[in-house]
Coordinates of C-alpha atoms in Angstrom, one line a residue:
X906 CA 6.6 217.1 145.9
X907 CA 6.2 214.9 142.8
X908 CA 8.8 215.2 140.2
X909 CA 7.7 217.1 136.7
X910 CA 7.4 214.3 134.1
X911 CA 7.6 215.6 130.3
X912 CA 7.1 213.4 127.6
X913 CA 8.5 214.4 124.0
X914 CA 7.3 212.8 120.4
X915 CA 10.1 212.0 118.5
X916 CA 13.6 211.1 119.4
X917 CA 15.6 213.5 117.1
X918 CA 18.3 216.1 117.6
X919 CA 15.8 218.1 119.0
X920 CA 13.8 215.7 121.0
X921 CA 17.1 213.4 122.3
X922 CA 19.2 216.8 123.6
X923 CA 16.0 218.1 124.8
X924 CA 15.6 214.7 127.2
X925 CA 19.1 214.8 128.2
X926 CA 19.4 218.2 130.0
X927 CA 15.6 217.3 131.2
X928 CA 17.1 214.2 132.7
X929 CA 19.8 216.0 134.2
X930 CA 18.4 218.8 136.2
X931 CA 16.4 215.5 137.6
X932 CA 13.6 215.7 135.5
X933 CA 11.3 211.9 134.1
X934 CA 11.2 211.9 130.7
X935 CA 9.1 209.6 128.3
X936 CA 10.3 209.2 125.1
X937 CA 8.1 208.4 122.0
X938 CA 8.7 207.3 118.8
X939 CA 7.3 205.3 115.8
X940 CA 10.3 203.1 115.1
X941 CA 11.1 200.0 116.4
X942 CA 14.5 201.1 117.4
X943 CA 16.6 204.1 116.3
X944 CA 18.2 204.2 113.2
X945 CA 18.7 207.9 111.6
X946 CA 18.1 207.8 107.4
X947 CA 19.0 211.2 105.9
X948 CA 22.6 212.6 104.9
X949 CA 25.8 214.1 107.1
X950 CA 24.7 217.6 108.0
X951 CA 27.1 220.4 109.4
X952 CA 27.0 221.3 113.1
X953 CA 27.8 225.1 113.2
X954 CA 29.5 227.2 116.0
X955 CA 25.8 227.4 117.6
X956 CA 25.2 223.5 117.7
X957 CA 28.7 222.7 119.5
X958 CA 28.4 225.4 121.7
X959 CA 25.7 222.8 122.6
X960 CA 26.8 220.2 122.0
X961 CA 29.8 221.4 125.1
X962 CA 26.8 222.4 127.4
X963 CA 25.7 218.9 126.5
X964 CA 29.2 217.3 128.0
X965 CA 29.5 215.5 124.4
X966 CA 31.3 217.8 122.4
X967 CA 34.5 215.7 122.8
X968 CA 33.0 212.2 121.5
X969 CA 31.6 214.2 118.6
X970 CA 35.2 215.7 118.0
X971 CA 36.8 212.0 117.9
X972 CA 34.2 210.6 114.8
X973 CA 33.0 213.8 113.1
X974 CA 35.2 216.0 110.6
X975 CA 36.4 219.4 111.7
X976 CA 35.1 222.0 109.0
X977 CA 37.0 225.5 109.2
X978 CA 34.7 227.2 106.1
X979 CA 32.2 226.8 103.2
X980 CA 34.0 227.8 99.8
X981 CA 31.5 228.0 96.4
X982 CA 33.1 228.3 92.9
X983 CA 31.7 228.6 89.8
X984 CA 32.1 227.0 86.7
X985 CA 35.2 229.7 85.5
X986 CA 36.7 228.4 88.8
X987 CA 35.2 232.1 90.8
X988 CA 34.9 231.5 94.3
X989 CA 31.2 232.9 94.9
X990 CA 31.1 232.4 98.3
X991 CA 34.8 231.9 100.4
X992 CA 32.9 232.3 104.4
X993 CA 35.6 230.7 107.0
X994 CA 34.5 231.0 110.6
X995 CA 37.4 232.2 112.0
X996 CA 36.7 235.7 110.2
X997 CA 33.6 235.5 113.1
X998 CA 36.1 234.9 115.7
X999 CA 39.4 233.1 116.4
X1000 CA 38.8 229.5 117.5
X1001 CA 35.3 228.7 115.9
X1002 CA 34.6 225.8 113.7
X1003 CA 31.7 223.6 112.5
X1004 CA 31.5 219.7 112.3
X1005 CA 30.5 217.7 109.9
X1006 CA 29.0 214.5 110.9
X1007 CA 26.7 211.2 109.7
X1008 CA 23.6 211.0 111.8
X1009 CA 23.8 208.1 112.7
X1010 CA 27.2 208.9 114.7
X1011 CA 24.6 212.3 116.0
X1012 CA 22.6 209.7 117.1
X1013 CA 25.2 207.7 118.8
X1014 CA 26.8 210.5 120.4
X1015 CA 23.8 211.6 122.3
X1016 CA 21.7 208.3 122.9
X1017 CA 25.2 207.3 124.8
X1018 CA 24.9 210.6 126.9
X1019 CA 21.0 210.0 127.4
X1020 CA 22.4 206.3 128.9
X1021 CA 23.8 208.1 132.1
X1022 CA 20.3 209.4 133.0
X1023 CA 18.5 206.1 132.1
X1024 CA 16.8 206.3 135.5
X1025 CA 15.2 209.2 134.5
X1026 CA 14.0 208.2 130.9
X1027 CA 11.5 205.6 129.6
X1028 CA 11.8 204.8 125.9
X1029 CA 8.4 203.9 124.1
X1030 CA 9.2 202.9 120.7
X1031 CA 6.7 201.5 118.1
X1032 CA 4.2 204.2 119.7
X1033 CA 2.2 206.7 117.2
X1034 CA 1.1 209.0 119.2
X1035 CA -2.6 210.5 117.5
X1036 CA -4.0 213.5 119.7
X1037 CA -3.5 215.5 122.9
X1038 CA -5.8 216.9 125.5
X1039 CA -4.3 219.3 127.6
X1040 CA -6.1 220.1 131.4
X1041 CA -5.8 222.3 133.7
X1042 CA -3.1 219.4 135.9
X1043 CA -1.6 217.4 133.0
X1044 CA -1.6 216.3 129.1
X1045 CA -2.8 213.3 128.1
X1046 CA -1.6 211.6 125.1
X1047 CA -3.6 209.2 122.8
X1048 CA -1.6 206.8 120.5
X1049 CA -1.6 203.2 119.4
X1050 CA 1.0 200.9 119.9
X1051 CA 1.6 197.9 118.3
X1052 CA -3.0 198.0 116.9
X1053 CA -3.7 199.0 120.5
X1054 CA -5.0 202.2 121.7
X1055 CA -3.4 203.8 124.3
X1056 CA -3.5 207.2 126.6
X1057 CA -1.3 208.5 129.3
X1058 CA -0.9 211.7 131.0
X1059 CA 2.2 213.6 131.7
X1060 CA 2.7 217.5 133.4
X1061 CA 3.5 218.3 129.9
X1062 CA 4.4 217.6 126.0
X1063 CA 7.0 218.8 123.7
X1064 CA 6.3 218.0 120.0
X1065 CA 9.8 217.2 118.0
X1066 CA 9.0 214.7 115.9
X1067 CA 10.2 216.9 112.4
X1068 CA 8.9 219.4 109.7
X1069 CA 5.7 216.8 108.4
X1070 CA 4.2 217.5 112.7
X1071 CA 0.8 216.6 112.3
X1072 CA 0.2 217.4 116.0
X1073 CA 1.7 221.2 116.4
X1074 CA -1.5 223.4 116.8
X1075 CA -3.1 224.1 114.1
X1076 CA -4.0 228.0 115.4
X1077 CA -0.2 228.1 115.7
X1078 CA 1.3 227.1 112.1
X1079 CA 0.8 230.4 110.1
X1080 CA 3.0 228.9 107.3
X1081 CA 3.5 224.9 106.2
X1082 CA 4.2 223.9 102.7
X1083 CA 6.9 221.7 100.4
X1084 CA 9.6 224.0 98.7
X1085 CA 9.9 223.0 95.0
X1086 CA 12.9 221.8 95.3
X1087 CA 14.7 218.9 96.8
X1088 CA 17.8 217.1 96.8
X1089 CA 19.6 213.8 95.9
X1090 CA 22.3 212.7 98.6
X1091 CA 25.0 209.7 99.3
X1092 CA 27.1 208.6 101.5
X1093 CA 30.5 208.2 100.0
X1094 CA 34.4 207.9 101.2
X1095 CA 35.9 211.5 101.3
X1096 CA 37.2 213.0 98.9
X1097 CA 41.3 213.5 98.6
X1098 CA 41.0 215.6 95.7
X1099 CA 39.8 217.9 97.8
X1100 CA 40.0 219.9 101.3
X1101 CA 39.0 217.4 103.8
X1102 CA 38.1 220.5 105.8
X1103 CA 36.1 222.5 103.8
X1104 CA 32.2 222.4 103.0
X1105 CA 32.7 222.3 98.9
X1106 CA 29.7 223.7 97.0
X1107 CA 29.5 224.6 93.0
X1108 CA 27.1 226.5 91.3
X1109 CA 25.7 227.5 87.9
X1110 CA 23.2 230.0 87.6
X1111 CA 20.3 228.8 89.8
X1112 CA 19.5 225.7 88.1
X1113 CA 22.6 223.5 89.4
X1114 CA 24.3 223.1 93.0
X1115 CA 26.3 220.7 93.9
X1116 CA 28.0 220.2 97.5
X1117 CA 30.3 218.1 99.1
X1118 CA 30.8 217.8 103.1
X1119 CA 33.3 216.3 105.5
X1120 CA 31.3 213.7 107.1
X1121 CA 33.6 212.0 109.3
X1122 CA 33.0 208.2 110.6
X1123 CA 30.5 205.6 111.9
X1124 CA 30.6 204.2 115.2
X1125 CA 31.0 201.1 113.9
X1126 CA 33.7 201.6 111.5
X1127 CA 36.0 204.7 112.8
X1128 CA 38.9 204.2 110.6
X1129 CA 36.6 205.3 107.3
X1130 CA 36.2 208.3 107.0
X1131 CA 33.3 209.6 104.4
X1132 CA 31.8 212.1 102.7
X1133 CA 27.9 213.7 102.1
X1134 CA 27.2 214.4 98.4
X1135 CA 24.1 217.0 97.6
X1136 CA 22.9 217.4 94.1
X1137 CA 19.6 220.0 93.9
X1138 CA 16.6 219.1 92.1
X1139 CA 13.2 219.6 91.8
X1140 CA 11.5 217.3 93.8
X1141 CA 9.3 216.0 90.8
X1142 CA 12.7 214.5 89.1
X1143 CA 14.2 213.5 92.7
X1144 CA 12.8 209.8 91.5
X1145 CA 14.5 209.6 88.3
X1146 CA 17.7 210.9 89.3
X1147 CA 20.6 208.7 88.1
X1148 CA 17.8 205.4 87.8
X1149 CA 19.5 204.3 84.9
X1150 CA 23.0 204.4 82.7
X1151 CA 21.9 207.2 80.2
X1152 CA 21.0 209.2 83.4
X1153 CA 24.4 208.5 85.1
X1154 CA 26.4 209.5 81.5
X1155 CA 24.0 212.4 81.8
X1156 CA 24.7 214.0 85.4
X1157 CA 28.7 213.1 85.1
X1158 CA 28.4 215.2 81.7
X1159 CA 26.7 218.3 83.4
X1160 CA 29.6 217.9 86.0
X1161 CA 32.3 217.3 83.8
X1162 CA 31.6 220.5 81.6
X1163 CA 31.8 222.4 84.7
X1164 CA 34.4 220.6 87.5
X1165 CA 36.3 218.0 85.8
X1166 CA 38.0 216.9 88.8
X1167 CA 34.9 216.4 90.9
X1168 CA 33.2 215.0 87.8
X1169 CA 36.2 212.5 87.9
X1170 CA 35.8 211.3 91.0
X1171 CA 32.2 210.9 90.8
X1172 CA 32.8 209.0 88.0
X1173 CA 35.2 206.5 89.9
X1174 CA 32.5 206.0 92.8
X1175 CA 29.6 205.0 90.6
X1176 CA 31.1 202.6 88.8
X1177 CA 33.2 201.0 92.2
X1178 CA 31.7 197.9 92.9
X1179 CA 33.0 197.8 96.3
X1180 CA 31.5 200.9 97.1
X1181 CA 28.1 200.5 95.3
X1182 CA 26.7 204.0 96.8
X1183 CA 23.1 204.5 97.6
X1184 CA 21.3 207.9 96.3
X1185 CA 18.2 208.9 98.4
X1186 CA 16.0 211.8 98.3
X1187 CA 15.6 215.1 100.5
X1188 CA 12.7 216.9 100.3
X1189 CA 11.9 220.1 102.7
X1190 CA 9.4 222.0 104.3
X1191 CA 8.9 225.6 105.1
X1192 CA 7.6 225.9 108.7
X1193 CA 6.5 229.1 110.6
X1194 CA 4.8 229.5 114.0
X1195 CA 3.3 232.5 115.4
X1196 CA 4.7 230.7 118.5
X1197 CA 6.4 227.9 120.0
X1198 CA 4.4 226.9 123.2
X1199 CA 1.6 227.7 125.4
X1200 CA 0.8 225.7 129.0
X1201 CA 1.8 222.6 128.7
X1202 CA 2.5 222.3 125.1
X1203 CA 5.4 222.8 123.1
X1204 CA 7.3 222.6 119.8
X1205 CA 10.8 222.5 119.2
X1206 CA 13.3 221.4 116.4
X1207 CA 12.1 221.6 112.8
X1208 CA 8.4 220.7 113.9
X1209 CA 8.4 224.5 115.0
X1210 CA 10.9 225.7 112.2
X1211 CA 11.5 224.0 109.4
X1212 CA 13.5 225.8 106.4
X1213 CA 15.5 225.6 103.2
X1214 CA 18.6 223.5 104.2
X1215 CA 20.5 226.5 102.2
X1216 CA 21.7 227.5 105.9
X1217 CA 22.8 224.4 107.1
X1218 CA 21.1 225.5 110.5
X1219 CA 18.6 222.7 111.2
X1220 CA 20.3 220.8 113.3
X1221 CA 22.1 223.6 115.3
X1222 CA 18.5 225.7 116.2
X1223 CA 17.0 222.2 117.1
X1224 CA 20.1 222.0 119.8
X1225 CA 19.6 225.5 120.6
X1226 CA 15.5 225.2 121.5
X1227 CA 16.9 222.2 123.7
X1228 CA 19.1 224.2 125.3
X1229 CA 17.0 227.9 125.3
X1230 CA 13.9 225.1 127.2
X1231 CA 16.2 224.1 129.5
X1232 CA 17.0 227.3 130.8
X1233 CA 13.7 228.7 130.8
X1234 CA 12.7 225.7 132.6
X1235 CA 15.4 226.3 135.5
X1236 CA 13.9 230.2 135.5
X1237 CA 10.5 229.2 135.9
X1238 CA 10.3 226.2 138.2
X1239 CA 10.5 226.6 142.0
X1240 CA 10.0 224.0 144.4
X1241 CA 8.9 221.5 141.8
X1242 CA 5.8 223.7 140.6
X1243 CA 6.1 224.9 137.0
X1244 CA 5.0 228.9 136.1
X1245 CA 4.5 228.0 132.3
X1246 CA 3.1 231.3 131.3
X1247 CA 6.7 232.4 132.7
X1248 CA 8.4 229.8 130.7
X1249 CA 7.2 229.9 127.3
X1250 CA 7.7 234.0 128.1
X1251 CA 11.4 233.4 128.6
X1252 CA 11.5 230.8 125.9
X1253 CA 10.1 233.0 123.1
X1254 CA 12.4 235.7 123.9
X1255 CA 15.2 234.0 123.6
X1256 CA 14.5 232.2 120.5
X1257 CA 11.8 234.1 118.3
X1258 CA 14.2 236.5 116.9
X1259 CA 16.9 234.1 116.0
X1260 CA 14.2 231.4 114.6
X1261 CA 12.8 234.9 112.4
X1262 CA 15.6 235.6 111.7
X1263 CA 17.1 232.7 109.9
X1264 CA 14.1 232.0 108.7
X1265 CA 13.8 235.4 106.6
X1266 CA 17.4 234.8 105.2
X1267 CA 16.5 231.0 104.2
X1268 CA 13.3 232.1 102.3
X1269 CA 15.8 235.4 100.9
X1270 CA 18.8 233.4 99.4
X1271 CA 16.9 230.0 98.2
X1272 CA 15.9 231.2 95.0
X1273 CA 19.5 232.8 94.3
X1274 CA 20.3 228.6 94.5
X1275 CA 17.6 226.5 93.8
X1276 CA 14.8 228.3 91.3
X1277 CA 13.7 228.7 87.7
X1278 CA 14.0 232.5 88.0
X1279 CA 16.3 233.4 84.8
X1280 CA 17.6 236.4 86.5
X1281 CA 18.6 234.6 90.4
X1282 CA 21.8 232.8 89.4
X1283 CA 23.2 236.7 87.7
X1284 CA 21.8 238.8 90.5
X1285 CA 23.9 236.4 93.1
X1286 CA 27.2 236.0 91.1
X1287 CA 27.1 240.2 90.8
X1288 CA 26.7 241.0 93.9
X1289 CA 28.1 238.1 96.4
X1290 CA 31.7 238.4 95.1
X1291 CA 31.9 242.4 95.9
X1292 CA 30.4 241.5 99.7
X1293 CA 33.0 238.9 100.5
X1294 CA 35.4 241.8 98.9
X1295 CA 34.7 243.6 102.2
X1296 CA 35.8 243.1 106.1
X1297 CA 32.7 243.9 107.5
X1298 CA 30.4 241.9 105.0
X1299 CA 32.9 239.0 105.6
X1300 CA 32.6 239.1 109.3
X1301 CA 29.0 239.6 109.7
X1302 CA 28.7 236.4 106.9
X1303 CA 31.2 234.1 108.8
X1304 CA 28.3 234.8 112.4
X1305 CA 25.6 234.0 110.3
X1306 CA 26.9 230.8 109.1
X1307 CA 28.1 230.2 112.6
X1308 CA 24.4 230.2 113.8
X1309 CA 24.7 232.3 116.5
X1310 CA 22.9 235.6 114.8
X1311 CA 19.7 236.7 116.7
X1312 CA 19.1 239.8 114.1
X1313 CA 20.9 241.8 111.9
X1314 CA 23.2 243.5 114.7
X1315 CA 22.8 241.0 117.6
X1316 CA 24.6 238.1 118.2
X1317 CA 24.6 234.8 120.4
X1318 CA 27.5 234.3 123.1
X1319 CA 29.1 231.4 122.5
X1320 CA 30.4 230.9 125.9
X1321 CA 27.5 231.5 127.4
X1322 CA 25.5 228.5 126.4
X1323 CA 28.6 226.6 126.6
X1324 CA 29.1 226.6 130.0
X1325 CA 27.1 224.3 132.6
X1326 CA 27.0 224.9 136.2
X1327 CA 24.6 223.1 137.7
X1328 CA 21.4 224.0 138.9
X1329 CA 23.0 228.0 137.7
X1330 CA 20.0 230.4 136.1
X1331 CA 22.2 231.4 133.1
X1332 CA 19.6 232.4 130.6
X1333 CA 20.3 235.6 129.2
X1334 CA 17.4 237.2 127.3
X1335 CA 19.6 240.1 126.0
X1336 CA 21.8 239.7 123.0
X1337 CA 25.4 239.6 123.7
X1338 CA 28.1 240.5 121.5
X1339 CA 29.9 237.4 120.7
X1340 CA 33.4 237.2 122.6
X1341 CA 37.5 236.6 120.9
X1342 CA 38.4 233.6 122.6

């Protein structure tokens, strides 16, 4: 029987964990992307509870451990020095923990595991793929490479190359537009000032928020270890953030009225020579599908989702769709031959309520953070303060965060996407209460 070959667009988190647990159950896998070679641009991001649950199915979790920065909560104060939001994971369960990381050491971690399958994987880089066909037997892919046109056919596609997809069907996308606002990021050494294992945020009213992660280390230069700052803005002054001196006095003068301490460290990395930091832009998209896949097309990662980063849960439910394909995958392939009507079944149960969701929440709290709404920044500092006042509220918070809600009263099980056994069915389409480990 000839063995399934799957081709995915774009080598991202999605698209790279997605071709290592294809690889593994024995699966060809043709990887496309635009680049010449891989080299992830864009900030540290937090990996939550979900992500490394994962990332441990993966067999990388370790690796990740060793260069990323352990992260035990997210604390948010205000200028009076209030702690607006004070979530710590283990209030979800004993043991749990996100990691922040550079994605370029994300990148590392699982093109190294992907190396293990390399007889299983074919890289195409500098290939733009334009347009698919699907047939009744195969999809056939039509790109250019390099001026030249090119098509190939595979048993089927998965779409992950990120929130701008111009190939997800277009009867699919019931939502696709910019948010307003954006964000200016660096690199930076960490902070000693403060906890090197907390994710620091500071607000004021909705108009300013600030954050600071633990990113851990490079590859290439372990020893550092470094920091992800955020600063929210509209996107139409993204370009003019901090172009000059008068903006630079400006910005450390908003912080300084506010957090002195952070405002003087800021203050010590612009004007570093040594350090010389770069500040880039985020923008972000806000993605909805009426679904994820249909024959022998798919979408994963934030081509299928893409939200407010107000979550932190891009990465994590681009891992997750790897992992919820892989298992429906196992469920619905016998002998070789592919039910896909039973696949995409089992794939949409498992991940259209916690993509909804997350979703919902993201498009709930972004205004309380990033809007012009007068009343948002009041309305949050009221009410947030009295939840975290309460065991429940605190508990229920810490889950969310963790990534592993699939609704308001269901709940991912850690452990069970955890564990690998090989060639083991495990994909559960209830929701599981999550376990004290």
């Amino acid at each position: 029987m000839k063995t399934p070959h799957f081709a995915i667009i774009g080598a991202g988190t999605a698209g790279l964990a997605t071709a290592i647990l294809l690889a593994r159950e024995g699966n060809n896998v043709t990887i496309f992307e635009q680049v010449d070679e891989l080299s992830p641009v864009g900030a540290g991001l937090l990996l939550q509870p979900a992500g490394l649950a994962v990332f441990e199915h993966l067999g990388v979790l370790d690796e990740a451990l060793t260069l990323g920065a352990k992260v035990t909560g997210l604390e948010g104060q205000l200028p009076d020095k209030r702690l607006l939001v004070n979530s710590h994971y283990h209030e979800a369960s004993t043991n749990l923990y996100g990691l922040g990381i550079h994605r370029s050491t994300l990148c590392h971690v699982l093109t190294q595991k992907l190396s293990q399958y390399s007889s299983h994987i074919t890289w195409r880089m500098n290939h733009t793929i334009e347009r698919l066909e699907e047939h009744p037997n195969e999809i056939r892919l039509f790109g250019f490479n390099q001026n030249q046109k090119f098509d190939d056919c595979f048993d089927a596609v998965l779409i992950a190359n990120g929130a701008r997809s111009q190939l997800r069907p277009k009867a699919w996308v019931k939502v696709d537009q910019a948010y307003p606002w954006g964000a200016a990021w660096s690199i930076v050494p960490e902070c000693l000032a403060l906890n090197p294992q907390i994710l620091h945020q500071f607000y004021d009213r909705s108009k300013i928020m600030m954050g600071i992660l633990p990113t851990g280390a490079i590859p290439s230069e372990p020893e550092q270890r470094l920091a992800s700052v955020f600063w929210s803005l509209p996107t139409a002054q993204l370009p003019t953030f901090l172009k000059d001196e008068q903006s630079k006095q400006t910005w450390l003068n908003q912080v300084s009225e506010r957090w002195p301490d952070v405002a003087e460290w800021l203050k010590q990395i612009l004007y570093n020579n040594q350090i010389q930091p770069k500040w880039l832009s985020a923008q972000y998209r806000d993605v909805v599908m009426t679904q994820f896949g249909q024959g022998r097309i798919g979408v994963i990662g934030d081509a299928a989702h893409a939200m407010s980063p107000q979550l932190g849960q891009g990465a994590n439910m681009a891992l997750l769709d790897a992992w919820a394909f892989s298992q429906s995958l196992q469920l619905a392939q016998k002998n070789q031959n592919i039910d896909w009507s039973l696949l995409w079944q089992h794939y949409h149960q498992h991940r259209r309520s916690s993509t909804q969701f997350y979703q919902f929440l993201s498009r709930l709290l972004t205004p309380l953070y990033q809007s012009d709404h007068w009343w948002a920044g009041g309305l949050r500092d009221l009410v947030f303060p009295w939840m975290y006042q309460i065991p429940y509220f605190r508990k229920e918070m810490a889950i969310t965060v963790s990534g592993l809600k699939t609704g308001p009263f269901q709940q991912l099980d850690y452990q069970k996407i955890a564990q690998y056994c090989e060639k083991e069915n495990v994909l559960n389409s209830k929701s599981e209460s999550l376990p004290d480990y």
